[in-house]
Short mmCIF file of C-alpha atoms in Angstrom, two decimals:
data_model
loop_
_atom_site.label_atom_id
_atom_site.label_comp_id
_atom_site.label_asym_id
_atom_site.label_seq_id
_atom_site.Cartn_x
_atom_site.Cartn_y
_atom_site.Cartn_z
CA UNK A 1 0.00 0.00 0.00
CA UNK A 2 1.58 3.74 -0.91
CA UNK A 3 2.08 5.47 2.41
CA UNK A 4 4.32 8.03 3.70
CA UNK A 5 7.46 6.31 4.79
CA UNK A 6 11.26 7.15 5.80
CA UNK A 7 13.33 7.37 2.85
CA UNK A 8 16.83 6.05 2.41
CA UNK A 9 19.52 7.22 -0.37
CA UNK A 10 22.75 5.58 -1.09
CA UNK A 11 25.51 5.78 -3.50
CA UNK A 12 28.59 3.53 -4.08
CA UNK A 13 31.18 3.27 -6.64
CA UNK A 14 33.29 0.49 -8.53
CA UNK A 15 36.02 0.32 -10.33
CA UNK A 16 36.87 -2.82 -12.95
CA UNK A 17 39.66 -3.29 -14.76
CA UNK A 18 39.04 -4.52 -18.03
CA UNK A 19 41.51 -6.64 -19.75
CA UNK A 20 39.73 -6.47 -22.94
CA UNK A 21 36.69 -6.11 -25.12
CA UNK A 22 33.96 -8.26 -23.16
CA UNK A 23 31.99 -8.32 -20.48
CA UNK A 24 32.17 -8.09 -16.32
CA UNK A 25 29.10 -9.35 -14.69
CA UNK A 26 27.97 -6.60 -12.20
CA UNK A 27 25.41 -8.70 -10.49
CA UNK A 28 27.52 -10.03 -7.35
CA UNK A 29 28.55 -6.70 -6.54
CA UNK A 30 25.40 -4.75 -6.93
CA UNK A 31 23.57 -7.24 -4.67
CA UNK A 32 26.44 -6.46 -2.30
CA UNK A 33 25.82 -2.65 -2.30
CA UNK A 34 22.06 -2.85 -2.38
CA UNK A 35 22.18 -4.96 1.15
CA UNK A 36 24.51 -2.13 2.06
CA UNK A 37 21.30 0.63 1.36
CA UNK A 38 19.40 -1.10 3.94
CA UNK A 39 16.88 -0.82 1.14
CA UNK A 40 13.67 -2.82 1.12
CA UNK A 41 11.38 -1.71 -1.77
CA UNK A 42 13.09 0.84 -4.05
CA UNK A 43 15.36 1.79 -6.79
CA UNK A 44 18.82 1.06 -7.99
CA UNK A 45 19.92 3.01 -11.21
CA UNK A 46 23.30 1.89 -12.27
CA UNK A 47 25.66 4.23 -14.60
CA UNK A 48 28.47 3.54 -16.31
CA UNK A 49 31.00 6.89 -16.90
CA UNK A 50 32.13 6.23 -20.33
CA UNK A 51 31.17 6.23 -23.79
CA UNK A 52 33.25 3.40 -25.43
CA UNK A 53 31.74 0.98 -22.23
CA UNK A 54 28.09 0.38 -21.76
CA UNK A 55 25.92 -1.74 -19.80
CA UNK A 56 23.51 -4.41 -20.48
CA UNK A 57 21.21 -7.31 -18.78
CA UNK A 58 21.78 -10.16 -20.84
CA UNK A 59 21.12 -14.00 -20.29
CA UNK A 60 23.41 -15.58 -17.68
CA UNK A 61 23.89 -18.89 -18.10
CA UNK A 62 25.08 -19.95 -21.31
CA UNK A 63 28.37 -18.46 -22.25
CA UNK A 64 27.38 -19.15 -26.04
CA UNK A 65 24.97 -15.96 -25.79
CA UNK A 66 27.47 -13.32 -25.14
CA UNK A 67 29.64 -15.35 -27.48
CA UNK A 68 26.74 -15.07 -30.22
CA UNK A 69 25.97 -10.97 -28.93
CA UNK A 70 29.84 -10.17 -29.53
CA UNK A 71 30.05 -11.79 -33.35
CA UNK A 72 26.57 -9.48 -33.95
CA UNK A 73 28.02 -6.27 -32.81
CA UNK A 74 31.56 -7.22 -34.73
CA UNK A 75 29.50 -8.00 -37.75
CA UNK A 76 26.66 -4.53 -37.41
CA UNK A 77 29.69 -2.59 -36.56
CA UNK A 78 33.17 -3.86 -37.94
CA UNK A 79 36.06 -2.45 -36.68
CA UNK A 80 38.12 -0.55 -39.04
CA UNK A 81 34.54 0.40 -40.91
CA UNK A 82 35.57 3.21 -43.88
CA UNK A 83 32.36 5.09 -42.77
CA UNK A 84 34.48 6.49 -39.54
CA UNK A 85 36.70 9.68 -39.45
CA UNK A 86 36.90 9.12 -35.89
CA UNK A 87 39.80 7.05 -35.60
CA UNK A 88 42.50 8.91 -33.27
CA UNK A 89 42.43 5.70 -31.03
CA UNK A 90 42.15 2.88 -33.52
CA UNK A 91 39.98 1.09 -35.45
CA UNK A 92 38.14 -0.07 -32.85
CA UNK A 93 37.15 3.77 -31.60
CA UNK A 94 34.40 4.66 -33.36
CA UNK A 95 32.85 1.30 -33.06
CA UNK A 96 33.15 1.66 -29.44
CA UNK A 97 31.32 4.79 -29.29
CA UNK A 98 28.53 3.17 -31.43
CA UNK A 99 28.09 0.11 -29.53
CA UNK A 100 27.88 2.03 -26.40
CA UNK A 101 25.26 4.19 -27.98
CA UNK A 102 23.40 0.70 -29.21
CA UNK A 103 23.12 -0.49 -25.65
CA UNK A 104 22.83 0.94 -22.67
CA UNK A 105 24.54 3.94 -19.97
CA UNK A 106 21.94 3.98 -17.37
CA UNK A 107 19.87 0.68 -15.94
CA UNK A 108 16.89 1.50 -13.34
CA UNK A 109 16.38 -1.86 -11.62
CA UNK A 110 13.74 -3.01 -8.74
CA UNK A 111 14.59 -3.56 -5.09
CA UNK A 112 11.96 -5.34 -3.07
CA UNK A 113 12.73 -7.76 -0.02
CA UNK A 114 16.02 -6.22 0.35
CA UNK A 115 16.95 -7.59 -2.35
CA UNK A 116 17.43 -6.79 -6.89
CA UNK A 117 14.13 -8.37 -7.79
CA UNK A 118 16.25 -9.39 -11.75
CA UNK A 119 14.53 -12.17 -13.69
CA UNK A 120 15.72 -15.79 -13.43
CA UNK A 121 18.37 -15.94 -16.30
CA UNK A 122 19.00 -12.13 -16.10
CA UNK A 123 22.69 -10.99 -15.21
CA UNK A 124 23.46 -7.28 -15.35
CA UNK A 125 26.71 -6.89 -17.13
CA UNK A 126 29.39 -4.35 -17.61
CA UNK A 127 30.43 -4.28 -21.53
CA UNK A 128 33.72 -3.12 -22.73
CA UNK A 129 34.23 -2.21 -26.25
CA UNK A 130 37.79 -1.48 -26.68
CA UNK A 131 40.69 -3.99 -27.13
CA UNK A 132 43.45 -2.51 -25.30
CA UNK A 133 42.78 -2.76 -21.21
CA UNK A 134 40.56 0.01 -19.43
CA UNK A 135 39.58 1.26 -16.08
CA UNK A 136 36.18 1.48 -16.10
CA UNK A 137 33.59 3.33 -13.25
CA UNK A 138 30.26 2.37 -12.67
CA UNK A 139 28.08 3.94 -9.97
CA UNK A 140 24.87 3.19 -7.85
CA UNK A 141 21.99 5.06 -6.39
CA UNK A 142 19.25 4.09 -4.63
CA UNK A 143 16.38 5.53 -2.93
CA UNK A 144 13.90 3.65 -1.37
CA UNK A 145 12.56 2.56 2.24
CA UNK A 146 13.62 -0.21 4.76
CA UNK A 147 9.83 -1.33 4.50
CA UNK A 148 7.05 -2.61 2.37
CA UNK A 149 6.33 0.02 -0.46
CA UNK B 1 9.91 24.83 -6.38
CA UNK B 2 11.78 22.40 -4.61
CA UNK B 3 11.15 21.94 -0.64
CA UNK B 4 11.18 19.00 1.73
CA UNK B 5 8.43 16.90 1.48
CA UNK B 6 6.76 13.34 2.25
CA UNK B 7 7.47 10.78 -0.30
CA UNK B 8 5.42 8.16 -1.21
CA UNK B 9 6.57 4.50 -2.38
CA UNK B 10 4.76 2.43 -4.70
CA UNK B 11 5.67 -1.02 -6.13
CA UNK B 12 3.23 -3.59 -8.47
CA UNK B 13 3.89 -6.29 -11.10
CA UNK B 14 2.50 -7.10 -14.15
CA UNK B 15 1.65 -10.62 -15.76
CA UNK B 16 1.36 -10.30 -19.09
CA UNK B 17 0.75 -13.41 -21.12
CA UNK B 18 2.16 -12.88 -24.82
CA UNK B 19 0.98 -15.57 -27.49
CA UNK B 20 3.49 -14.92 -30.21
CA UNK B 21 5.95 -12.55 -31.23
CA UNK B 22 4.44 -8.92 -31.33
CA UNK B 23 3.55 -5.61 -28.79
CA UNK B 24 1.35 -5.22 -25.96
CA UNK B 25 0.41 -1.73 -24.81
CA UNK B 26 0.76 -1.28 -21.44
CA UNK B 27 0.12 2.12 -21.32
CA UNK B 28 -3.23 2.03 -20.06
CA UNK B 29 -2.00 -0.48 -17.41
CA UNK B 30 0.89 1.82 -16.01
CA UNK B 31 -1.83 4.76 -15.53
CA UNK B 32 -3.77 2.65 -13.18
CA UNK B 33 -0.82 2.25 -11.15
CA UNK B 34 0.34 5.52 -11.03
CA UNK B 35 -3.28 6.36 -10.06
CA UNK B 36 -3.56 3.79 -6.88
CA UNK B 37 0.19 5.04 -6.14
CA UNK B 38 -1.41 8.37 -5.40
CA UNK B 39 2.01 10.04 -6.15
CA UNK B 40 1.54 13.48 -8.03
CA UNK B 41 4.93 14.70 -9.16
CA UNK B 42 7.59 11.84 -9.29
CA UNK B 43 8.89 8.94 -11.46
CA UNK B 44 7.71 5.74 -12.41
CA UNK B 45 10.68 3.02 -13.59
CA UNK B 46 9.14 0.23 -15.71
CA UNK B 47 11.62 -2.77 -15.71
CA UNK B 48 10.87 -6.41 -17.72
CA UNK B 49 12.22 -9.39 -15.60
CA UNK B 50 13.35 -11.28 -19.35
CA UNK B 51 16.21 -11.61 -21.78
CA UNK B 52 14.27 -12.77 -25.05
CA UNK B 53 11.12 -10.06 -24.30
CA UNK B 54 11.88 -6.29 -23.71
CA UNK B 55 10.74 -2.80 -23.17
CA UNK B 56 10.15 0.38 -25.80
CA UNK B 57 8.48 3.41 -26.19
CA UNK B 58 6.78 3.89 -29.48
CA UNK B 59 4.35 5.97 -32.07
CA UNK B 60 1.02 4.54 -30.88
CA UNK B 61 -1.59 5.85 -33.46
CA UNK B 62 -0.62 4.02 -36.76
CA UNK B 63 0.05 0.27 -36.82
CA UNK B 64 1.89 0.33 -39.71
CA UNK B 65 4.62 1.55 -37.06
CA UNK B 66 5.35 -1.46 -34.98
CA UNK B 67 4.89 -3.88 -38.37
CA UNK B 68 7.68 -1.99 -40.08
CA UNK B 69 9.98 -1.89 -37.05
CA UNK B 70 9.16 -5.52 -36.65
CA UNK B 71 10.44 -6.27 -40.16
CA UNK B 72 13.41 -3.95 -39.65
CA UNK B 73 14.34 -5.91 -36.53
CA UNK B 74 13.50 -9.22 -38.67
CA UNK B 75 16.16 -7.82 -41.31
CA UNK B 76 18.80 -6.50 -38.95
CA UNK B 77 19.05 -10.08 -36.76
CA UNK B 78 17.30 -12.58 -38.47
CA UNK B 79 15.90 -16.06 -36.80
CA UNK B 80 18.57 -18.98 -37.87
CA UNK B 81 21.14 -16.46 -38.82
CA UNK B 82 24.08 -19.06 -39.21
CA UNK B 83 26.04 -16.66 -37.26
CA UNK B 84 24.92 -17.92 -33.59
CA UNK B 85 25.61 -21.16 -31.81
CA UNK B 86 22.78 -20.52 -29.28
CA UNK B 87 20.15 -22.29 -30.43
CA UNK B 88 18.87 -24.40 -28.16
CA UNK B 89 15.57 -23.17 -28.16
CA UNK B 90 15.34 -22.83 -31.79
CA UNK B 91 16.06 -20.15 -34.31
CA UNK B 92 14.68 -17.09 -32.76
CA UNK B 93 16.31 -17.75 -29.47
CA UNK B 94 19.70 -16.07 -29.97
CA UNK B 95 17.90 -12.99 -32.16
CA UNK B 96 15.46 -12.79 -29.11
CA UNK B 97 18.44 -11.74 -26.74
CA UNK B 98 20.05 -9.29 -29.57
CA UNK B 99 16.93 -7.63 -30.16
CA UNK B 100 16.32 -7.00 -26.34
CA UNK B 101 19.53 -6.16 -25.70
CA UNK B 102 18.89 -3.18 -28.89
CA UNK B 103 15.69 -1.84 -27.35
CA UNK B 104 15.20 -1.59 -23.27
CA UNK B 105 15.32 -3.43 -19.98
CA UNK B 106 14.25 -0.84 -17.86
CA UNK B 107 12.32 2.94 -18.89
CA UNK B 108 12.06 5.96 -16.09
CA UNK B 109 8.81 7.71 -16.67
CA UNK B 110 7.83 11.28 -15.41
CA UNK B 111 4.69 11.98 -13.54
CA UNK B 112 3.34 14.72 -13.42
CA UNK B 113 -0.48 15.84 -11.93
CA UNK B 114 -0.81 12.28 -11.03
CA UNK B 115 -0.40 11.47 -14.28
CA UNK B 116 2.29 10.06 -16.69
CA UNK B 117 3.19 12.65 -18.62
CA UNK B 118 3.69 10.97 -21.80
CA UNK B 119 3.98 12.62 -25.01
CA UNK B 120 0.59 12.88 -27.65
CA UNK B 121 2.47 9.70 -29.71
CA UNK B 122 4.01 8.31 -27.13
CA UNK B 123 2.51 4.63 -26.12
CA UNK B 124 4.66 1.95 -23.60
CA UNK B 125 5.08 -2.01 -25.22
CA UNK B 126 6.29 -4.71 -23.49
CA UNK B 127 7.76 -6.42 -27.11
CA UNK B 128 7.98 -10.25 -27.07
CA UNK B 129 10.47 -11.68 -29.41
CA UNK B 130 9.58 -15.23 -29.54
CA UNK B 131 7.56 -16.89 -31.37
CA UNK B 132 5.80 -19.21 -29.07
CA UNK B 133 3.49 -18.28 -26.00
CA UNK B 134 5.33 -17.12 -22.82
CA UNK B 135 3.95 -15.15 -20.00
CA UNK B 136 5.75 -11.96 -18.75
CA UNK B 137 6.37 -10.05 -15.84
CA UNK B 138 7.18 -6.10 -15.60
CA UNK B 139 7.33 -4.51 -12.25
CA UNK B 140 6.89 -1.02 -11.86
CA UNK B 141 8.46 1.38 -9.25
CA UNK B 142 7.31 4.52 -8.11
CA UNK B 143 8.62 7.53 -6.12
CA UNK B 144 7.22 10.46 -5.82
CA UNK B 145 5.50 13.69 -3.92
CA UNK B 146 1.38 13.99 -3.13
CA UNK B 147 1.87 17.51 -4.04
CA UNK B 148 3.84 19.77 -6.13
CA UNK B 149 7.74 19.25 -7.25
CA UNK C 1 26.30 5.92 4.95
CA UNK C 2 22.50 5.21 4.25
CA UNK C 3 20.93 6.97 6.49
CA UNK C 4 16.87 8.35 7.07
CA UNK C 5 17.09 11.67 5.24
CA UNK C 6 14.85 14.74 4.58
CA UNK C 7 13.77 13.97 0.61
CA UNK C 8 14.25 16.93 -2.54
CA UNK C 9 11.80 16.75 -4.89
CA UNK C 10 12.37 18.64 -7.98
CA UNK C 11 11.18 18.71 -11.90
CA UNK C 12 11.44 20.83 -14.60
CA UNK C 13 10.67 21.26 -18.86
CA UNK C 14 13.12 22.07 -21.42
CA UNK C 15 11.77 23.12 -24.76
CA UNK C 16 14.32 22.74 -27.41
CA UNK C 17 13.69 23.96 -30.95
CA UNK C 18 15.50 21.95 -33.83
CA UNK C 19 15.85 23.33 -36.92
CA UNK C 20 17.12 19.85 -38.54
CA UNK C 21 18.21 16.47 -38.18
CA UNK C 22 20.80 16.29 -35.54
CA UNK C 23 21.80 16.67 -31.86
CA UNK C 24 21.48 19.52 -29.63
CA UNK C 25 24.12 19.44 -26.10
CA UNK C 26 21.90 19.15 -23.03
CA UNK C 27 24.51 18.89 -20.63
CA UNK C 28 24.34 22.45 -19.54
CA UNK C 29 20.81 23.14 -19.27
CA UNK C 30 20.89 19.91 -17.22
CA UNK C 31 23.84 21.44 -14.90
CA UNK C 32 21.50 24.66 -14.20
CA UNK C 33 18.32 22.36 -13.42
CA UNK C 34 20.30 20.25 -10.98
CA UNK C 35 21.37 22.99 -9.24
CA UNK C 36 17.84 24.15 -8.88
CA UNK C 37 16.70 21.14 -7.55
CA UNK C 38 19.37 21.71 -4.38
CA UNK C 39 19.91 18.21 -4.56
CA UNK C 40 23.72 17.12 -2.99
CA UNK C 41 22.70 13.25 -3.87
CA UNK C 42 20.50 11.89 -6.03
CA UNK C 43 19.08 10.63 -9.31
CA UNK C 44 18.45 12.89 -12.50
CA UNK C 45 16.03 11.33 -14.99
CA UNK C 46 16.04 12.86 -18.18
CA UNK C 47 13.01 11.80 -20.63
CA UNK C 48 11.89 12.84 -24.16
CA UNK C 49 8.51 13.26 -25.02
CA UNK C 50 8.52 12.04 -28.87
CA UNK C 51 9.05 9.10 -30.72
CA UNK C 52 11.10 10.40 -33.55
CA UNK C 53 13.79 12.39 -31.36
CA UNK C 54 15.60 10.76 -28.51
CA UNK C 55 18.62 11.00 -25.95
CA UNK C 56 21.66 9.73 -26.16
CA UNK C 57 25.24 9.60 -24.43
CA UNK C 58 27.74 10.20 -26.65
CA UNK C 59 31.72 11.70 -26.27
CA UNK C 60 31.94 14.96 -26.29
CA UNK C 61 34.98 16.26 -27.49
CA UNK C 62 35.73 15.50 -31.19
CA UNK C 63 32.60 16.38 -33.86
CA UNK C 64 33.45 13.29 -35.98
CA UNK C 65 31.78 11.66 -33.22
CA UNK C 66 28.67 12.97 -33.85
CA UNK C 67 28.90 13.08 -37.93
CA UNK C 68 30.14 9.43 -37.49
CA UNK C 69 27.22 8.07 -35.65
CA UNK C 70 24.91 10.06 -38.24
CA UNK C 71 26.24 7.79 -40.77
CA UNK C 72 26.14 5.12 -39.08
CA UNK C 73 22.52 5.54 -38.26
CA UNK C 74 22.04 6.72 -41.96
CA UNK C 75 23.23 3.30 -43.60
CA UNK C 76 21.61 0.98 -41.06
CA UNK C 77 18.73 2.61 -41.38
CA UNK C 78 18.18 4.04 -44.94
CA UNK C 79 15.83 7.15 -45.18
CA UNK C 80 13.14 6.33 -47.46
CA UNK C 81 13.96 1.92 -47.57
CA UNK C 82 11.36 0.19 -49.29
CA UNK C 83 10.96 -1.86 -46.54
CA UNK C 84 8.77 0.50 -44.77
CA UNK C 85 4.95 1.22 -45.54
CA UNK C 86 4.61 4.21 -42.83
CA UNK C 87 5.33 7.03 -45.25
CA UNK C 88 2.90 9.43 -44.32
CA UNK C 89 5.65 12.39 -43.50
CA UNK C 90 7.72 11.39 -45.69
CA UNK C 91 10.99 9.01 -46.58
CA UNK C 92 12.65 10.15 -42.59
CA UNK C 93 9.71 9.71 -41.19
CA UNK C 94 9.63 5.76 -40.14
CA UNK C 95 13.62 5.72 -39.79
CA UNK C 96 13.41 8.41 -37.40
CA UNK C 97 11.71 5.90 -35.34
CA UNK C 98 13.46 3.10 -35.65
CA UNK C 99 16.87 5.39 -34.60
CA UNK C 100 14.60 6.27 -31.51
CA UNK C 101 14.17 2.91 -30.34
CA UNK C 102 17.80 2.17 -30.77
CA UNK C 103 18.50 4.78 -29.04
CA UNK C 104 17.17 6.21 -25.50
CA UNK C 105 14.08 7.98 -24.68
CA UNK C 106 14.76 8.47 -20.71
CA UNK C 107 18.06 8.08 -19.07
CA UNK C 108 18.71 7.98 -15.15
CA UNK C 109 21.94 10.17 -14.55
CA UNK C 110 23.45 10.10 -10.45
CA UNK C 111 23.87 13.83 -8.74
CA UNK C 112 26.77 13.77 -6.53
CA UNK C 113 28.37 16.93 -4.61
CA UNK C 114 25.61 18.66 -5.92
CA UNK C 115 26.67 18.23 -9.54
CA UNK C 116 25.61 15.60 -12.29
CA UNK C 117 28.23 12.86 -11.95
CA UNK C 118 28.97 12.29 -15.75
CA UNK C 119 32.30 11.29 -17.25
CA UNK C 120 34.80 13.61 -18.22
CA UNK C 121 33.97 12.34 -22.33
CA UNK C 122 29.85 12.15 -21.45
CA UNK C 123 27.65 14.79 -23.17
CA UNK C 124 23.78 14.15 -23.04
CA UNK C 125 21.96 14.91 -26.01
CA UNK C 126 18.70 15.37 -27.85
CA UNK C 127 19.12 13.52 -31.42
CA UNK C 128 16.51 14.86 -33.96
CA UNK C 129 16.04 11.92 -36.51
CA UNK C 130 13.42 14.09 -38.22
CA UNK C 131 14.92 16.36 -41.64
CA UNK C 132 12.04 19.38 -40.90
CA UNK C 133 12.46 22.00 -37.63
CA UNK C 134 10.89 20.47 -34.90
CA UNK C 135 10.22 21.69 -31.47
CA UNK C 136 10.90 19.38 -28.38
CA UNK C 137 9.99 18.85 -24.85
CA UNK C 138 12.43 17.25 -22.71
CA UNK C 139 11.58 16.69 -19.17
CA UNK C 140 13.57 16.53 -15.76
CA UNK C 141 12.54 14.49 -12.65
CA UNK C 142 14.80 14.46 -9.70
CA UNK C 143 14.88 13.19 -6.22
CA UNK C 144 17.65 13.26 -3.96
CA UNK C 145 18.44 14.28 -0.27
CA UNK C 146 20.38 17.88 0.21
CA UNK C 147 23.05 16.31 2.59
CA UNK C 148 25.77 13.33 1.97
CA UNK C 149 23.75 9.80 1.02
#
C-alpha cells in the first residue's frame, strides 16, 4: 500500500579493470551494495561513466549468448569500418562509441525484499568495447525505504 | 519549487501473457498504477524481468509503425542467422536476446499531476520476441510527492 | 552511509527547438536544473517526449563523433527503404523511429556533490532523426536528499 514512509539514499562506486573487449558481470557486486542501502522496496539506477563501455542485462547462463551478442556487434559494426573519421584511437574507436550508444549507460532496476528483484536468467553486465585494457567506473543510487512500499 | 516533502513509495507487477511474437500496450495499465500510487509529481521506472522479451516506447496511433519496425528488426538479426551457436531453443532464441539487448530493460517515466506525462504519440510495449506463447512479468516502481515538485 | 534523510523533490521542462536532423548538447541546461533542484545526492532522470527524437550519451569532445554516428545511423537505417509502408511524412519519417528505439528515450543520470556525476567524455543529447524543424519537450525528474547519502 503507498504510504508516507522514511526514505533512504545511497551511492557507491566500482572500479573494474578490463583486460579487454567483453563483459564483467555486475550482479555479485550490486547485490552487495544494495544490502549495504538497507533498502527494502526501491530503486537502484546503475551508470556507467564512459562512452566506449556500456551496460547491459543479458542472459546468464550460457556463455554461447554473449559469445553469439559479440560476433553481432563485430558484424553490425566492424572495426576498421571506412564510414568512420573518428579514428584517433584505432579502429576499434568509433565502433566503441557506437556500440555504447546501441546499448545501454543507465539501468533502473527493482529492489523489493532487500533484495534486486532481476529475472531468473538475467545478469546485469558491464560491456567493454575497446581492445586494449581500461579502467572502467560504474556507480549506484538508490532511494527507497527499509519497509514494504 | 523544490522543498522537503513526504514521499510516497509504490511497487506492483504485471503478468502479461504474450501468445506470439508482437507488442502489448501497457500504457493504459501503467496509468492505473500511477493512479492507486497516489504520487503526483515523481517517477515511475518500468523494468521487464526477461532476456528474449523487452521494453520500448513507441508511435502509438498508426500500426503500420510497430509492423515496419518488426520487419526492420527481422532484417537487422534474423531467426537462424548461421552466425549464432545458441540455439537451443530454436532459431529465434539467440535474435530474441540481440533484439532485447537493442531496445530496453528498464524505462524511467515522469509523472506529473498524477499522471504520466507521456507525449501525444508516445505509447509503452512490453515487445515479445519469440515466437511461441510465454507469459511476462514487468514490475513497476514509483517515487514520488502527493503535491507539487 | 544510508541513512533516514529529509527527501528533494524537484522537476522541470526544457523546450528545445530543432531546426534539422541532428543533436542539440543538453549537458548544460541539465547542470543549471540540478542545481535548482538543491539536490547534494540523487538521481536525475532525463526523458523525451517524442518518438522520432531521442537522448543519447555520446563523447563529447571530437565532432566526428557525432557526424560518425549520423552515418552510421544513416546506412543501417536508410531514409526512405522500401521496406517500410509508414510514409505518411515522408521518406525520414519511419527511420526516425526506428533510430529512436535504438537509441534512448529516458536516461537515469546520479547527482553527486551537488553536480551531475557524468564522465569527463559524457555529453547528453537530444538527437533529432526528423529532416524538418521540430520543437521538443524534454523533461527533468529528480529526487535526492540535500546532505551526503
Amino acid at each position: 500500500m503507498p504510504k508516507d514512509c522514511a526514505v533512504l539514499f545511497h551511492q557507491a562506486d566500482l572500479s573494474i579493470h578490463m583486460r579487454a573487449r567483453g563483459t564483467h558481470d555486475l550482479s555479485a557486486a550490486l547485490a552487495g551494495i544494495v544490502r549495504e542501502s538497507r533498502v527494502a522496496s526501491g530503486l537502484c539506477t546503475v551508470f556507467v561513466h564512459h562512452t566506449s563501455a556500456s551496460l547491459m542485462i543479458c542472459e546468464n547462463a550460457d556463455q554461447d549468448v554473449q559469445r553469439d551478442l559479440e560476433r553481432f556487434l563485430s558484424r553490425l559494426v566492424p572495426d576498421g569500418d571506412a564510414l568512420f573519421q573518428h579514428t584517433a584511437e584505432g579502429p576499434d574507436d568509433m565502433p566503441s562509441h557506437v556500440r555504447s550508444i546501441l546499448t545501454q549507460t543507465s539501468l533502473g532496476l527493482p529492489i523489493k525484499r532487500g533484495k534486486l528483484d532481476l529475472g531468473v536468467w538475467q545478469g546485469v553486465y558491464l560491456y567493454e568495447h575497446r581492445h586494449a585494457p581500461h579502467d572502467r567506473r560504474v556507480s549506484v543510487t538508490i532511494v527507497g525505504t527499509a519497509g514494504e512500499p
